[in-house]
Structures are given as structure tokens and as C-alpha cells.
Coordinates of C-alpha atoms in Angstrom, one line a residue:
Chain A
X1 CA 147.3 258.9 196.7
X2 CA 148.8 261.6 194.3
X3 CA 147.9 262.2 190.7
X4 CA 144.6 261.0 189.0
X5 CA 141.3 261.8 190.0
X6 CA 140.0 261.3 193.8
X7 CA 136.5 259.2 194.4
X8 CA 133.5 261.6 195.8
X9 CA 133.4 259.0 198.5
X10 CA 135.3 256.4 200.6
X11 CA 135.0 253.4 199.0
X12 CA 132.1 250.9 200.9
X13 CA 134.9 248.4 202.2
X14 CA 136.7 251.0 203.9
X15 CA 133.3 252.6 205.4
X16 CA 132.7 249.1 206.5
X17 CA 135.7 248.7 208.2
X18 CA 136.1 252.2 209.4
X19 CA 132.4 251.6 211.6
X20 CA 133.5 248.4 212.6
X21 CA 137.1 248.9 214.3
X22 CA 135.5 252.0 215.4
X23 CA 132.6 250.0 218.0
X24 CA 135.4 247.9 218.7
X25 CA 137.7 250.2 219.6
X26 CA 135.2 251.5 221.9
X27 CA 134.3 248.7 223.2
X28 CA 137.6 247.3 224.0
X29 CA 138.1 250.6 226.1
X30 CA 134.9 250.0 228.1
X31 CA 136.0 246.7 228.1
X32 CA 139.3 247.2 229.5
X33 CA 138.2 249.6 232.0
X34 CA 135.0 247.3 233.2
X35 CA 137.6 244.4 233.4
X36 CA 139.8 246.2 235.8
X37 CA 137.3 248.6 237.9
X38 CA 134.1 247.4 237.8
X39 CA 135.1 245.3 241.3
X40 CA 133.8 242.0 239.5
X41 CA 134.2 238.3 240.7
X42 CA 137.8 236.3 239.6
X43 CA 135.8 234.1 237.4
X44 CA 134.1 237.0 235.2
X45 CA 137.4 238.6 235.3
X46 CA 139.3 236.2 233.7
X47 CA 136.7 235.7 230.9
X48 CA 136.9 239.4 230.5
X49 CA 140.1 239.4 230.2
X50 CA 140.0 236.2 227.8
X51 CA 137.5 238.1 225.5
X52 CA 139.3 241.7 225.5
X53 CA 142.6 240.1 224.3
X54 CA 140.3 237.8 221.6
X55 CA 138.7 241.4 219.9
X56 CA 142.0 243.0 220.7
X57 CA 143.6 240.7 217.9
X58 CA 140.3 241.4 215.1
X59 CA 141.2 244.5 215.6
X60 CA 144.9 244.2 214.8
X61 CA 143.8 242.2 211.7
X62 CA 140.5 245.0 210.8
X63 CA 142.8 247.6 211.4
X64 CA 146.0 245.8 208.9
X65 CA 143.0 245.4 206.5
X66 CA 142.0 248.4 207.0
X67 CA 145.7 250.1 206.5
X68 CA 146.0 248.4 203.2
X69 CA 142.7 249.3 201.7
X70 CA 143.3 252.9 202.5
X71 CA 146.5 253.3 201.0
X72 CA 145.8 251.3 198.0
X73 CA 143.2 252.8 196.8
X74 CA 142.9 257.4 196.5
X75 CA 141.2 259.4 199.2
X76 CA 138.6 261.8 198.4
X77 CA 139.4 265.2 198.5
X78 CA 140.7 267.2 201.1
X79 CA 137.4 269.9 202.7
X80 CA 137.8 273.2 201.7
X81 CA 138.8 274.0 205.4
X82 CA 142.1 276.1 206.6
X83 CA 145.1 274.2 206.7
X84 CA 146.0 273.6 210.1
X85 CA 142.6 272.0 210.6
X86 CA 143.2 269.8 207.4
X87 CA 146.6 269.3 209.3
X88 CA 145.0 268.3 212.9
X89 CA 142.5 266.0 211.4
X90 CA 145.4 264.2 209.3
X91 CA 146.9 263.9 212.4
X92 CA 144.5 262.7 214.3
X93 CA 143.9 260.1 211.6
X94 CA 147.2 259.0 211.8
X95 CA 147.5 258.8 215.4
X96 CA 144.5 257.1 215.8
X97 CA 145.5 254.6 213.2
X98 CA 148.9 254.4 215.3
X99 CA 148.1 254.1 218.4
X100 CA 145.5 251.2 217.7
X101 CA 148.5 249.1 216.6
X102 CA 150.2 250.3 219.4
X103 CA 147.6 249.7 222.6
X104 CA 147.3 246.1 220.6
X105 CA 151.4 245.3 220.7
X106 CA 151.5 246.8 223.9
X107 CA 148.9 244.5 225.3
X108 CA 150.2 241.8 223.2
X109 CA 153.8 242.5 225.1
X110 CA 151.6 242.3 228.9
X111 CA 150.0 239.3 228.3
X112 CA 153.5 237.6 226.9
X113 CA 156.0 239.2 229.4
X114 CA 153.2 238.9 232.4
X115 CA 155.0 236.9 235.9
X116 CA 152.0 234.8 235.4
X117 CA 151.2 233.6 232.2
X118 CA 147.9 233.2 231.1
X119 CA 147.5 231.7 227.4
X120 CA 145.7 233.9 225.1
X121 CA 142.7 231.6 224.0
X122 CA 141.4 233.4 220.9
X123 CA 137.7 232.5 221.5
X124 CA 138.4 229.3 222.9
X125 CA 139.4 228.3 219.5
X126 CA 143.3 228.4 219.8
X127 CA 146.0 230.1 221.6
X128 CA 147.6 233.3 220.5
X129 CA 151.7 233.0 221.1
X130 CA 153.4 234.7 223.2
X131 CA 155.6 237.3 221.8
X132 CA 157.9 238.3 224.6
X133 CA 159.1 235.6 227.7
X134 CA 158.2 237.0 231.2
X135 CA 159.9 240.1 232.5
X136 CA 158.6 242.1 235.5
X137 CA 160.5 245.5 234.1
X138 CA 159.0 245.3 230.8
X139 CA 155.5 244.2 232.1
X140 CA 155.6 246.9 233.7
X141 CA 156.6 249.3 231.0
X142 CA 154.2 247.8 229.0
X143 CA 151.5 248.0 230.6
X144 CA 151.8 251.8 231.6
X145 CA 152.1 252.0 227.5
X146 CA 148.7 249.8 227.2
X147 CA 147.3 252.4 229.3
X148 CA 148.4 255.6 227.7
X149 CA 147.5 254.2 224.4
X150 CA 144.2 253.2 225.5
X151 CA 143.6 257.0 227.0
X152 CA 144.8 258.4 224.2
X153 CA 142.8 256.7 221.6
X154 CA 139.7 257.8 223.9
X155 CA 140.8 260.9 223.7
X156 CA 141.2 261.2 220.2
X157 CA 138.0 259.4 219.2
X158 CA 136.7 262.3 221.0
X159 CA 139.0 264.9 218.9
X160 CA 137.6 262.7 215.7
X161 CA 133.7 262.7 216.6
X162 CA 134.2 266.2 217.4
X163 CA 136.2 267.0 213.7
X164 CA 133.0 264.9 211.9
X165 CA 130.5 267.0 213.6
X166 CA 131.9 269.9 213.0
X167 CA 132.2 269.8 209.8
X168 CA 128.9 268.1 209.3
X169 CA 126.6 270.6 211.5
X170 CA 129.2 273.5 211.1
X171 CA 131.1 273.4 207.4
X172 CA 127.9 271.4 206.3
X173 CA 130.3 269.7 203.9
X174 CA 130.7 266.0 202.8
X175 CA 133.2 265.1 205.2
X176 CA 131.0 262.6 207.7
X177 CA 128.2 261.5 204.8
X178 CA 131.1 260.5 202.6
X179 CA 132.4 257.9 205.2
X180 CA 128.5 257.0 206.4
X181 CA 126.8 254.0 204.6
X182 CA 125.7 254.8 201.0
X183 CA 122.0 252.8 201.6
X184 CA 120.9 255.7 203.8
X185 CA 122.3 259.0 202.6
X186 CA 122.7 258.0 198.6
X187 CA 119.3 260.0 198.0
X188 CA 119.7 263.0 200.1
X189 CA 122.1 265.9 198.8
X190 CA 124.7 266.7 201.2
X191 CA 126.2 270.5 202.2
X192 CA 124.7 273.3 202.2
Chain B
X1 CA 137.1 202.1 259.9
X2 CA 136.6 199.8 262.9
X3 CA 138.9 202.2 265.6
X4 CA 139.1 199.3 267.9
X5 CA 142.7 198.7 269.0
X6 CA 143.4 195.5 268.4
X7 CA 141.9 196.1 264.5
X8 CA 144.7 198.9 264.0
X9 CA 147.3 196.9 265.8
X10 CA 146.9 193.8 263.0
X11 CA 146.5 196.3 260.5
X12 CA 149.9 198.3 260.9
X13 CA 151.9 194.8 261.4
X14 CA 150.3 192.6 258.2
X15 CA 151.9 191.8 255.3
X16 CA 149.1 191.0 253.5
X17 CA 149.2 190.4 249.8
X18 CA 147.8 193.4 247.3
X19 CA 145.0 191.7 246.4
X20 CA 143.7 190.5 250.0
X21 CA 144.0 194.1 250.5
X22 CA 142.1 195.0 247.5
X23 CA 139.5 192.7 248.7
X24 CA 139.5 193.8 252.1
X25 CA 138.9 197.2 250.8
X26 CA 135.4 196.5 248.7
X27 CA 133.8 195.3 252.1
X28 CA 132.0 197.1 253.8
X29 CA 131.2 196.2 257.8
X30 CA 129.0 193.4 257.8
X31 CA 125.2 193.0 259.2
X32 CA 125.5 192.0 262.8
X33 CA 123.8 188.6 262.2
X34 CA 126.2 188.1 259.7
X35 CA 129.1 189.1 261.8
X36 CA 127.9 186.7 264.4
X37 CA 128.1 183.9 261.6
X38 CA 131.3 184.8 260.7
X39 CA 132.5 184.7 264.0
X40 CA 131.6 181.5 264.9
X41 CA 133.0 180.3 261.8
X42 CA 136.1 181.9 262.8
X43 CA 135.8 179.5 266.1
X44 CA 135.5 176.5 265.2
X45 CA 138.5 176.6 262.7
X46 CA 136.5 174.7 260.4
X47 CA 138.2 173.9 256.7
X48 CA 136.2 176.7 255.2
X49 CA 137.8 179.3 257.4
X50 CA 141.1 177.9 256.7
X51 CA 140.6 177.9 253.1
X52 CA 139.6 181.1 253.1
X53 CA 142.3 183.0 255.5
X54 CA 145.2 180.7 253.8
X55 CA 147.6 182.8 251.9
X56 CA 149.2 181.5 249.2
X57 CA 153.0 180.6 249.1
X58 CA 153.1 182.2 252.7
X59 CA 154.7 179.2 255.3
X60 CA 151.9 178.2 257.5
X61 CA 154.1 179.3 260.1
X62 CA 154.5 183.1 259.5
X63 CA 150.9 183.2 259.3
X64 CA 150.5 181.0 263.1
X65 CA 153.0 183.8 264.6
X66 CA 150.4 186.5 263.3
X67 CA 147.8 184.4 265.0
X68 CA 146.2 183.0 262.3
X69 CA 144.8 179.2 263.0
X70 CA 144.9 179.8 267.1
X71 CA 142.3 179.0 269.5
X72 CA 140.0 181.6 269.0
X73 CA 139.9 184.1 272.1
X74 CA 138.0 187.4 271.7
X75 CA 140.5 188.7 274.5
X76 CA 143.4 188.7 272.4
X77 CA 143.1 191.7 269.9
X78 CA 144.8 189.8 266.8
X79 CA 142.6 187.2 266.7
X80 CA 139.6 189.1 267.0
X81 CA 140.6 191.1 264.0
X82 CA 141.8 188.0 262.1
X83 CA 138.1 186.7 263.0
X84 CA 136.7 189.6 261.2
X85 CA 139.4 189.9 258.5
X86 CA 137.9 186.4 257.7
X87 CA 134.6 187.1 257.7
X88 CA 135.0 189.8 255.3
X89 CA 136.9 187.6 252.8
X90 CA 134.7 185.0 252.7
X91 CA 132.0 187.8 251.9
X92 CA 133.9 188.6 249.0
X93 CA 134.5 185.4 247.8
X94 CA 130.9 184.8 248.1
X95 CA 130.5 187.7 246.3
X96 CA 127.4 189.3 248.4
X97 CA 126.7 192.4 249.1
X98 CA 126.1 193.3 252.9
X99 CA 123.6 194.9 253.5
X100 CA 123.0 198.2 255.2
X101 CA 126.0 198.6 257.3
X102 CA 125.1 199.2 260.6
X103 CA 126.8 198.5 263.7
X104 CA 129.8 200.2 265.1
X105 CA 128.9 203.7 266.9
X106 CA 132.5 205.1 265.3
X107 CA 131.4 204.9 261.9
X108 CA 130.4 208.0 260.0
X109 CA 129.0 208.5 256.6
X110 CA 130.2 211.9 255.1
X111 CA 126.9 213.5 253.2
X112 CA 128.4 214.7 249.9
X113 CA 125.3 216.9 249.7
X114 CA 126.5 219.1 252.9
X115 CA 130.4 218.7 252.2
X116 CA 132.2 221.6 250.8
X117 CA 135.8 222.1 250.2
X118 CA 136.7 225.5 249.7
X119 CA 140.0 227.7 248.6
X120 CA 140.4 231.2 248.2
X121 CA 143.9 232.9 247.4
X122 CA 144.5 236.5 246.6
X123 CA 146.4 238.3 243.8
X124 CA 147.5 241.6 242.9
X125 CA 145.3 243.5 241.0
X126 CA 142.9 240.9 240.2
X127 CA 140.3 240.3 242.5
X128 CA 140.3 237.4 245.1
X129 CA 139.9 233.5 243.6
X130 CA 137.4 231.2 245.0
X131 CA 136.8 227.8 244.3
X132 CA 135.5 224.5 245.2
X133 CA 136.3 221.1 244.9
X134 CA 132.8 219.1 243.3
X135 CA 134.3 215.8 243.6
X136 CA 136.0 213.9 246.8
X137 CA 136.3 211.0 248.8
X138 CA 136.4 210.9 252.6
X139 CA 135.9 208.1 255.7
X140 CA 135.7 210.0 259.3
X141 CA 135.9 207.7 261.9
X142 CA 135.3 209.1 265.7
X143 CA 135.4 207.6 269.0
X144 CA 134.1 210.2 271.3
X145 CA 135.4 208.2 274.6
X146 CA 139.1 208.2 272.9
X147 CA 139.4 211.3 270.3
X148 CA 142.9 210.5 269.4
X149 CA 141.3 207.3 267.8
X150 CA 139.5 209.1 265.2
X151 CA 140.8 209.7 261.7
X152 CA 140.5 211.0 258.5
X153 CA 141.0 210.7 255.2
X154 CA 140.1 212.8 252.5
X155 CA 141.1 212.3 248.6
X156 CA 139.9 215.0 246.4
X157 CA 140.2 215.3 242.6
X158 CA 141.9 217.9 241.2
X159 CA 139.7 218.2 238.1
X160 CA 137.2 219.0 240.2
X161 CA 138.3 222.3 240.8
X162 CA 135.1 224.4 239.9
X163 CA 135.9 228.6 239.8
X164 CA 132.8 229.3 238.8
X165 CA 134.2 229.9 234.6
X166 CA 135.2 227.1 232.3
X167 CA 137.7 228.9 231.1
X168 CA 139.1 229.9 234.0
X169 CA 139.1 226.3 235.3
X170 CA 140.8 225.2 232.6
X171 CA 143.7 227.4 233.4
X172 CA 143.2 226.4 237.3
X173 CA 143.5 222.9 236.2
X174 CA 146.4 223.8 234.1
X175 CA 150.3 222.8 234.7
X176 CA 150.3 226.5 236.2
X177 CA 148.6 225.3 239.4
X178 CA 146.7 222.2 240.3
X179 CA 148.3 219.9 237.3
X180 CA 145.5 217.6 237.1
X181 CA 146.5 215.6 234.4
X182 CA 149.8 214.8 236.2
X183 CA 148.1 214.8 239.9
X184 CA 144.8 213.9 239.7
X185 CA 144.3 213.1 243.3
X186 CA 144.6 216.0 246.4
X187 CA 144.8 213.2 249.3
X188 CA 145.0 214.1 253.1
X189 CA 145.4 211.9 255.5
X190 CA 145.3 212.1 259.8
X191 CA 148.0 210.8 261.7
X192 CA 146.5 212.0 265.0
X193 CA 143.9 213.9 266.6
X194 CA 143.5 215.7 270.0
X195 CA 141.1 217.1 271.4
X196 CA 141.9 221.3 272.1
X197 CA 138.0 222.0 273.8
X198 CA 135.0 220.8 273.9
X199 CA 133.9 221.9 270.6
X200 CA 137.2 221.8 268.8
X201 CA 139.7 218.6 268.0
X202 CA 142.8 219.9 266.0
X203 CA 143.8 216.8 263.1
X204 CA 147.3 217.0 262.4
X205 CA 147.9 215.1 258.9
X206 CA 149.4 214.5 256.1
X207 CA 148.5 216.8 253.0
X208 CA 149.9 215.5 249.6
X209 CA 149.3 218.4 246.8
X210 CA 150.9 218.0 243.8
X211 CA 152.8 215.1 244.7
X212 CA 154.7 216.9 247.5
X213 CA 153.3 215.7 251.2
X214 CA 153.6 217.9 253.8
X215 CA 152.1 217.7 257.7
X216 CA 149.6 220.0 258.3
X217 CA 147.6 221.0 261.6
X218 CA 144.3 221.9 260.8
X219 CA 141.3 222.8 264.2
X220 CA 138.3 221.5 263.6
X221 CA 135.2 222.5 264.5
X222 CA 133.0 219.2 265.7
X223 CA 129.3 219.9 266.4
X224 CA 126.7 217.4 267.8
X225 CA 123.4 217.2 267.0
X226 CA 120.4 215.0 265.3
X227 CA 117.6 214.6 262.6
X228 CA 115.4 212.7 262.4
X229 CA 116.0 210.2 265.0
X230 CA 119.7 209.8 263.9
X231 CA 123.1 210.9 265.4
X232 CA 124.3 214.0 262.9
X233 CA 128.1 215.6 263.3
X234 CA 129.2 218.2 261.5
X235 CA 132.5 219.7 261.1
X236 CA 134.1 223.4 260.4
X237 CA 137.6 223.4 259.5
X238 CA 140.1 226.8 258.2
X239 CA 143.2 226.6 257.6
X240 CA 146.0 228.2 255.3
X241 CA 148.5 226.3 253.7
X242 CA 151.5 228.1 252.0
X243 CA 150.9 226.6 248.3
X244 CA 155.0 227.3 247.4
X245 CA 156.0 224.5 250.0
X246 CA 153.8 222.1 247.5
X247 CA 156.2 223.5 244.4
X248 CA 152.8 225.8 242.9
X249 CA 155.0 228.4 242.1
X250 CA 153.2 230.0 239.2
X251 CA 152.4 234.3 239.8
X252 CA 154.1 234.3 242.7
X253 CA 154.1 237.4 244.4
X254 CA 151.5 238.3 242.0
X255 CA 149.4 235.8 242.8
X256 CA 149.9 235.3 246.8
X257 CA 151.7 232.2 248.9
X258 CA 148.6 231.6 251.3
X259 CA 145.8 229.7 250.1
X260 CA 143.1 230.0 252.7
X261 CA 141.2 226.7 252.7
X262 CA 137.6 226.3 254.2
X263 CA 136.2 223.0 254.8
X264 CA 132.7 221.8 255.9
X265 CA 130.8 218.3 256.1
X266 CA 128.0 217.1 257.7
X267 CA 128.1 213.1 258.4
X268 CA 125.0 211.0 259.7
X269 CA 125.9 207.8 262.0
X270 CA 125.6 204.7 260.3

């Protein structure tokens, strides 16, 4: 992270990642909401269910990926924008990073401390352990953390699109081509 | 099921060894013509019908106070279900097949096609759980002139259980509810019948659910009617059964007590 020079770009693993945990994240929030709102029959429910809590745990492992790449390797360099922005979107970052973990354990925690337990079938291939045993008090605090977690990442994928926008339409810097795919944008000169 | 009295009267008071049972069971009611046979075999006492009603290792006089080896006399009721009893082993140890059974007016065959067996049970924030049961087993036997004659027997397979998603099946099937691998079998059995109305006979009954029985009173719904020349019933029954008295504990209160079962079948006189 410090010293040594920082790459014009994030490296392609990282991008990779970065687009993929992004849909999923996405998806899992659609997914979660559909699952619970959507007023759909017991039988599609539970496969719902099934199927959140299966790309609920790629996402844990994505996102640990993901956690190690970034870390190990320098970021590129900071926009020329004011500081508190630099700040909030650092923040936002880390949050976002943060809370994934967290709406995962937290939902790891339901499903394990759930009155009625349900194995976790990870794609029908094996079951996921359980990490807690059943406890109405903190199924119930866990869940109202699932929720915020899942509400706050929404909210601060918004925050994030927003940041990337801005400074690509706004700033007119590097800040969203950097992190796009280099097989589109390699040829066309970015800012102003 | 022959509902005659002196046919339940034998069967409640035999001792009769497993595998005459057994044997017993694989018949089915035999052609008229062959009945008549049968029966007249059953008169004349000849060594073929003793062969074929003597029970090994039993003394030939605990089988005489059962009635076996009398005069034949239709009026007494033991002798004229001994007279069929015999018929039917002899069929078995001739190994033939009857054919199309077709002669007592009490005897119902269920049509699978038109049967449905039915659960629903509610649960707290997830929406409500219906299923059916694909695979089952039933005799109905009605006497219209005596309703308390009539019975039924119903043995369902717990595997069967179809929710409409493997997966969710699976976990139906699981220890958490039905246990099939443990309790394969859903069984429930009449112990009497009364009629309530004209249209409506309520079956009180034994229900055995994973392996706990329990009596149950269930109203049924008996319709008349027929197609295609032949006497059709068809029967409506709802009930709800309170699945913790059975030992499913699993979600509860998430997952509610009361299972609401729904049960239909259609069955054509044979």
C-alpha cells in the first residue's frame, strides 16, 4: 500500500472480481427481498431460500479473495478530488467491503440459530454447517442485523454508483475506466 | 372385505398361523362359479378340503371347536366363513389367479387416478405448505343397509410426500417431519362408522403417524352416483390433526400444530 510506485490501473483479477461480487451482491438483495415479499408458493420459497444461502457463501469466498488480492497488491492513485470526498469514498469502500461479510455471518447465524432448522445445501452438492445451535433471542437479533446489512449495502451501492459516475461524467477522471475491463476501454484515452 | 357378520366374527376369534394369513391375504374374492365349487367342496368334507383347511401341529380338536370339519350349515356364520376361508386356500395352493372379482355389492375399488390425499400447515412468515401424498393403499368396504359395517383402511407412504420441489421434499421427508426412512408407512385404520346425515358418515379410526397411533374422527362426505352403467361413490373428507400429539415437533410455533388434511377418492363397485 505505501511506498513504491502505484499501477495506472486495478489489476484484471481484482476488476474481475470487483464486477462479479458486485451482480451478486445485487442479486442476493433482489433475491432476498423476492424470497420474502414476492407472496410466492412454499415450494419456490424454499428453493429460494436454498439458492440465496448457496450464492450467499461465493460471495463470502469472492469477497475473502477479493480482500486478499486488494491488500496484497498497491492501489492506484488516489483522484485529484478534495479530501473529504477521497475520505467518503474510502469509506464507503470499506463499509461496503464490511458489511458484505457481515449480511453473510449474519445470515450464516439465522439459518444456524433458526427454531427450525433447515440444512444449508450448497447447490445440492453438500451441506454448509451450522455455526451457532438454535436460539430464538439471537435468531432474532440476527436476523434484524441480516436486514440492516442488506439495506445498507443497497444503500451504499447506490452512494458507490453515484461516487463512479460522478467522477466519470463530472471529474472526467480515471476513477470508473480504471476498474472497467481493459478489452473495451484499453484504446480510448480517458479524462478530459 | 366380505362385511358379512359371521366373516368378521371368525376373523376376530382365529388364531390362524402367519402364513395362512399371508395366504389368505393374496386372494382376492373368487368368481361366483368358482365360489359355488368351493362351496360344495366345503360340504361334502371330502379329503381334499381336509387337507387343505388342516393346520399343522394344531390338535384336531381346537380346530373342531372353531368349527372346522362340522356338518356344513350355511346358517351358522363360522362355518360359512370357514367354507370360504377354504375355498380361498385351495386357490392359493392351486396357485390361480381368480378372475375378475365380482360379486359382493360391499366391495369397492378405490380409483387411484381420482384419490388425493392432501396436507396443508401454516408457518410464520413463510407462506402456507401444501402437499400430497402420490403413493397409498386403501380397501373401503360399505354396506349401505348397515353403515357401521363399513370400514377403511388407508396405508400411505411417507416418501411419497410430493411439495411440489425436490428439495423441499427432501427436507419434508427428513427426520424434521415425516421420517421416512424410520416410518415409511402413514396407516389409518376404522374402528367404526356412523352414519351423521344422509350425505355424511363420520369414520372414527385409528391414525398411526410416525409410529405414534392416535384415534381420530374424521366426517366424510359419501356421494352416490354412476358411469357408465356402474355404481360410482365418491368421498370428501377434512380434518385437522394436531401433528405435536404424533411427536413432529420440529418449528413449532414457527411452523404451526394443525395440519389441515384434505382427502378425496372416487371408487367404482366391483
Amino acid at each position: 500500500m505505501s511506498g513504491g510506485a502505484r499501477p495506472a490501473r486495478w489489476s484484471a483479477p481484482l476488476i474481475a472480481l470487483h464486477w462479479l461480487t458486485g451482480v451478486l451482491i445485487l442479486e442476493l438483495i433482489a433475491h432476498g427481498w423476492i424470497m420474502l415479499h414476492a407472496g410466492l408458493s412454499a415450494a419456490t420459497t424454499f428453493d429460494l431460500y436454498q439458492s440465496h444461502k448457496s450464492i450467499s457463501f461465493v460471495v463470502l469466498a469472492l469477497t475473502a479473495a477479493r480482500l486478499i488480492l486488494r491488500f496484497s497488491r498497491k492501489a492506484p492513485p488516489k483522484p485529484a478530488a478534495a479530501r473529504w470526498e477521497n475520505v467518503l469514498a474510502r469509506i464507503v469502500q470499506a463499509a461496503l467491503y464490511a458489511l458484505t461479510i457481515a449480511a453473510i455471518a449474519s445470515g450464516w447465524l439465522v439459518v444456524s440459530t433458526s427454531p427450525l432448522p433447515i440444512p444449508t445445501r450448497f447447490f445440492d452438492l453438500f451441506v454448509v454447517p451450522d455455526i451457532a445451535r438454535p436460539d430464538p433471542a439471537l435468531f432474532a437479533a440476527a436476523t434484524l442485523a441480516h436486514d440492516i446489512a442488506a439495506w445498507s449495502i443497497a444503500g451504499l451501492v447506490a452512494l458507490h454508483v453515484a461516487g463512479g459516475l460522478k467522477h466519470h461524467f463530472i471529474d472526467r477522471d480515471d476513477v470508473l475506466t480504471r476498474m472497467l475491463p481493459r478489452w473495451r476501454w484499453a484504446n480510448r484515452p480517458h479524462g478530459a | 372385505m366380505i362385511a358379512t357378520p359371521g366373516m368378521l366374527t371368525c376373523r376376530m376369534t382365529m388364531e390362524a398361523p402367519v402364513t395362512r394369513v399371508e395366504l389368505l391375504k393374496q386372494i382376492e374374492t373368487p368368481h361366483p362359479a368358482l365360489r359355488a365349487t368351493f362351496s360344495r367342496i366345503g360340504r361334502l368334507k371330502t379329503p381334499v378340503f381336509r387337507r387343505a383347511t388342516r393346520e399343522k401341529g394344531k390338535p384336531l380338536a381346537r380346530l373342531r371347536e372353531r368349527g372346522w370339519g362340522e356338518r356344513y350349515d350355511s346358517s351358522k356364520p363360522q362355518c360359512a366363513a370357514n367354507s370360504r376361508r377354504a375355498a380361498r386356500a385351495l386357490l392359493a395352493l392351486a396357485f390361480l389367479q381368480p378372475p375378475a372379482p365380482a360379486f359382493a355389492a360391499d366391495n369397492w375399488r378405490i380409483d387411484s387416478a381420482r384419490t388425493t390425499i392432501a396436507f396443508s400447515i401454516d408457518a410464520v412468515g413463510f407462506p402456507r405448505t401444501e402437499g400430497r401424498f402420490r403413493r397409498f393403499e386403501g380397501r373401503i368396504s360399505v354396506d349401505f343397509d348397515h353403515p357401521n359395517r363399513s370400514s377403511v383402511i388407508f396405508h400411505v407412504q411417507s416418501q411419497s410426500v410430493d411439495v411440489g420441489s425436490p428439495s423441499f421434499g427432501d427436507y419434508i421427508r427428513s427426520a424434521a417431519f415425516l421420517d421416512s426412512a424410520g416410518h415409511p408407512s402413514i396407516d389409518f385404520v376404522s374402528k367404526s362408522v356412523e352414519r351423521t346425515d344422509d350425505h355424511t358418515v363420520r369414520v372414527t379410526g385409528d391414525l398411526t403417524l410416525l409410529g405414534v397411533t392416535k384415534p381420530i374422527a374424521v366426517d366424510v362426505v359419501v356421494l352416490r352416483g354412476a358411469s357408465g352403467g356402474r355404481q360410482r361413490l365418491e368421498f370428501h373428507a377434512e380434518t385437522r390433526i394436531d401433528r405435536l400429539a404424533f411427536g413432529m415437533n420440529s418449528g413449532y410455533p414457527l411452523v404451526s400444530r394443525e395440519v389441515d388434511l384434505k382427502i378425496s377418492s372416487a371408487a367404482e363397485q366391483i
